Coordinates of C-alpha atoms in Angstrom, one line a residue:
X1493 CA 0.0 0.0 0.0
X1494 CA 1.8 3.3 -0.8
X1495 CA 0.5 7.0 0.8
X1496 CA 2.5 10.2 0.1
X1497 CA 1.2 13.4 1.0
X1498 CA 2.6 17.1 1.6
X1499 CA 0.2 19.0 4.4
X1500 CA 0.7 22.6 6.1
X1501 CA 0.8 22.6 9.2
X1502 CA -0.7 24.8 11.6
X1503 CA 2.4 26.7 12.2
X1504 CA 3.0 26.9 8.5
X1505 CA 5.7 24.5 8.1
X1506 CA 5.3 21.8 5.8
X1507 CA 4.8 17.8 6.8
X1508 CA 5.0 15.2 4.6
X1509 CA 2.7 11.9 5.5
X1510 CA 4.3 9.0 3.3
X1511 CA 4.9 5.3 3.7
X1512 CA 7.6 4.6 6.1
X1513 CA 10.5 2.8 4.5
X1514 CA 13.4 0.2 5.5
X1515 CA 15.9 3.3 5.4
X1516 CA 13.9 4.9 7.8
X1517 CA 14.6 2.3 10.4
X1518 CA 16.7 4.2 13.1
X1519 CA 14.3 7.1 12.6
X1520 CA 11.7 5.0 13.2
X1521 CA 12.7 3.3 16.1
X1522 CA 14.1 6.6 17.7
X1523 CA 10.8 8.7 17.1
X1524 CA 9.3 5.0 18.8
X1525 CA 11.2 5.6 22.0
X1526 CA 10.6 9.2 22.3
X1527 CA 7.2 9.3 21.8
X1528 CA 6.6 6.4 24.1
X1529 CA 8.4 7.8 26.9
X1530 CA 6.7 11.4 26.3
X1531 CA 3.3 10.3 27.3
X1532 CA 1.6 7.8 29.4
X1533 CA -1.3 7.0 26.5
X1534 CA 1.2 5.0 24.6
X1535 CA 0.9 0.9 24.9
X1536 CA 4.6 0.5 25.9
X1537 CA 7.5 2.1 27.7
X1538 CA 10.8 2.4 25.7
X1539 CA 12.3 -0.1 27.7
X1540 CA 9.1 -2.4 26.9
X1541 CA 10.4 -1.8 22.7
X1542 CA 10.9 -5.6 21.2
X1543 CA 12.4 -4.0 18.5
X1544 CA 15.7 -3.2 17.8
X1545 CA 16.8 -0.9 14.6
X1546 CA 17.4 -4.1 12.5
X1547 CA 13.8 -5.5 13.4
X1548 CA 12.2 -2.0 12.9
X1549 CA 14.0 -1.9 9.4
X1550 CA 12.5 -4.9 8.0
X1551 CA 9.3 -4.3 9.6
X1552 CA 9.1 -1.4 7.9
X1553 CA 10.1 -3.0 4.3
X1554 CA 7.3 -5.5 5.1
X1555 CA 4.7 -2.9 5.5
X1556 CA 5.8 -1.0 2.7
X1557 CA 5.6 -3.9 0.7
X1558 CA 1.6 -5.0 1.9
X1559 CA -1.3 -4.7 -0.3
X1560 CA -3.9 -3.8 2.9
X1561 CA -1.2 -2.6 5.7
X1562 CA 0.7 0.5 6.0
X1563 CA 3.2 2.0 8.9
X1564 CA 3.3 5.4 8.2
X1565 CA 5.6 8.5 8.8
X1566 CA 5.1 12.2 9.5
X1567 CA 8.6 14.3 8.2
X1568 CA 8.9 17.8 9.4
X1569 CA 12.3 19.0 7.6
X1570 CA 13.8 15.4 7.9
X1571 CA 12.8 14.2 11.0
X1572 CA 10.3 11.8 11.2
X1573 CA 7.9 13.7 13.8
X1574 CA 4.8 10.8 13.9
X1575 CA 3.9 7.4 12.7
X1576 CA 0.5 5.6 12.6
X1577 CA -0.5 2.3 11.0
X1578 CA -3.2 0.0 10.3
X1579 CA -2.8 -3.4 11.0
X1580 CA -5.2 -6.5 10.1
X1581 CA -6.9 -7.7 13.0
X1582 CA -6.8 -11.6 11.7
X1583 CA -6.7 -13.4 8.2
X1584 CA -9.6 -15.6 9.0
X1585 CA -12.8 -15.0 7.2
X1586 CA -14.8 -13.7 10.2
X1587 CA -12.5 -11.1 11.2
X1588 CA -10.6 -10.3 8.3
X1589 CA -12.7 -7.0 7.5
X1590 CA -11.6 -5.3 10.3
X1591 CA -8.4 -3.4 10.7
X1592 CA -6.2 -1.8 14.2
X1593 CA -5.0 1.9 14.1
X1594 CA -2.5 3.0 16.4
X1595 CA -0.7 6.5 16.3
X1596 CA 2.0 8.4 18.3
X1597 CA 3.3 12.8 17.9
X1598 CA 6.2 13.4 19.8
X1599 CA 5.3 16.1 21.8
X1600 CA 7.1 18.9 20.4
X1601 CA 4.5 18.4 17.3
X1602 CA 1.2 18.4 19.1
X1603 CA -1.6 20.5 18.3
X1604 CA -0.5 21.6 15.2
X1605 CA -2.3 19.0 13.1
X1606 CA -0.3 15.9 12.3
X1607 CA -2.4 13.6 14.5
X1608 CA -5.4 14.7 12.6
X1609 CA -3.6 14.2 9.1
X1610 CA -2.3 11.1 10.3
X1611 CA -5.4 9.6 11.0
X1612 CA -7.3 10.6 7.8
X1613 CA -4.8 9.2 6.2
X1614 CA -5.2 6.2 7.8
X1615 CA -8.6 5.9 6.9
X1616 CA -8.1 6.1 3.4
X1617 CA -5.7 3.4 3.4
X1618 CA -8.0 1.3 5.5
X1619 CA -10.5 2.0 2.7
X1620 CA -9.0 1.5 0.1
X1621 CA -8.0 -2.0 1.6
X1622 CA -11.2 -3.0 1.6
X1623 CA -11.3 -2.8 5.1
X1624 CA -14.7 -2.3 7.0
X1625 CA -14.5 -1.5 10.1
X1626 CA -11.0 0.5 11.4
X1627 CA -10.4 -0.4 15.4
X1628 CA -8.5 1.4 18.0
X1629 CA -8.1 1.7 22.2
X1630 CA -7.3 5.3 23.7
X1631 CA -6.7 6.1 27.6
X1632 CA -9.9 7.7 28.9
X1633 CA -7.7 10.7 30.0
X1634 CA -6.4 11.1 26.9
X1635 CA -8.5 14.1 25.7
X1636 CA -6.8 15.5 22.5
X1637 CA -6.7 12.1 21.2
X1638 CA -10.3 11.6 21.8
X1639 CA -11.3 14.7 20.2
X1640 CA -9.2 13.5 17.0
X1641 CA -10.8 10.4 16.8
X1642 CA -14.4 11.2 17.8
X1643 CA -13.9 14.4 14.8
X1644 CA -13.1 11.3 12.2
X1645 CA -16.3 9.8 13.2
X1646 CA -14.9 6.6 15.2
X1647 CA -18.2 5.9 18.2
X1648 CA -17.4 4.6 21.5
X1649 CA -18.7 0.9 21.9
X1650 CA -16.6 -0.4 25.1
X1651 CA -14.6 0.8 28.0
X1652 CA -12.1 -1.7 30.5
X1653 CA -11.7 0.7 33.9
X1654 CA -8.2 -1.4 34.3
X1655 CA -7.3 -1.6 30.4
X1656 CA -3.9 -0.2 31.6
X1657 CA -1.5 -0.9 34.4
X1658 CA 0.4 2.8 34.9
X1659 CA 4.0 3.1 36.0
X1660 CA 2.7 6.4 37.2
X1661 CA -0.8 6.7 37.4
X1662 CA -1.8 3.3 38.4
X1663 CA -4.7 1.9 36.4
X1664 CA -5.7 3.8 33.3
X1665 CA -9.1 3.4 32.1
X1666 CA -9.3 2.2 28.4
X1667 CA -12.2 3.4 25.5
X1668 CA -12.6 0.7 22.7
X1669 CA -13.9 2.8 19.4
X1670 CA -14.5 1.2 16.1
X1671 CA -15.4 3.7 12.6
X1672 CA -17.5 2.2 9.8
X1673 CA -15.6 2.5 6.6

């Protein structure tokens, strides 16, 4: 599945969304670590990352190379700022129409439109998979995210009031939200 797309940011400067490829491995895997220790939202803490740059390389390649997955890149200047990716839930019949989003900003970038972008763009590609129903989880607290995804039209339809296990906060309460493609 291939995306490339040049947006404006809110600030003016210019981002481009695009598949993320095996040269963008130690980016990648960098921007994973940074963003994941930014924010408590995130699944994993950096020193939870299975991945080292190798792995992150060739998961990458793989990606880039699927007909109905993507991993996907946000580049401010030439640094990759963002990712996002949809990810098959299963190959089996019953579930194969539906599809996982996940998405991290590092911080530095939020609010100025990138996780919006991101997931529009994520949508698309789910679509144009033939995906039909796109997936995600988001901590309860985790308002700008929720405004994001509740703006793209993904409905609540689930919450687990001990989805997460906090190093810091303790347990997190976690909103399931599905959007009809």
């Amino acid at each position: 599945m291939r995306y490339n797309k040049v947006i404006v940011l809110k600030n003016g400067a210019e981002c481009c969304l695009r598949n993320g490829m095996e040269c963008d491995g130690q980016a990648v895997f960098d921007n994973f670590n940074l963003t994941h220790g930014e924010t408590d939202y995130l699944l994993t803490y950096p020193d939870e990352n299975c991945f080292d740059v190798m792995r992150e390389s060739q998961f990458l390649k793989e990606k880039s190379e699927s007909k109905d997955e993507i991993e996907m890149v946000a580049v401010v200047g030439d640094v990759v700022v963002g990712t996002a990716g949809i990810e098959a839930v299963g190959k089996k019949y019953k579930i194969r129409h539906r599809a996982e989003f996940g998405i991290s900003v590092a911080k530095e970038f939020w609010g100025l439109g990138i996780g919006q972008a991101l997931t529009a763009a994520c949508i698309e590609c789910a679509k144009a998979a033939g995906y039909v129903q796109l997936e995600l989880n988001v901590v309860a607290g985790n308002v700008r995210a929720l405004s994001i995804y509740k703006k793209a039209g993904f409905v609540e339809y689930g919450r687990n009031p001990k989805g997460f296990n906090s190093r810091l906060a303790g347990f997190q309460e976690v909103i399931y939200m599905r959007l009809e493609l």
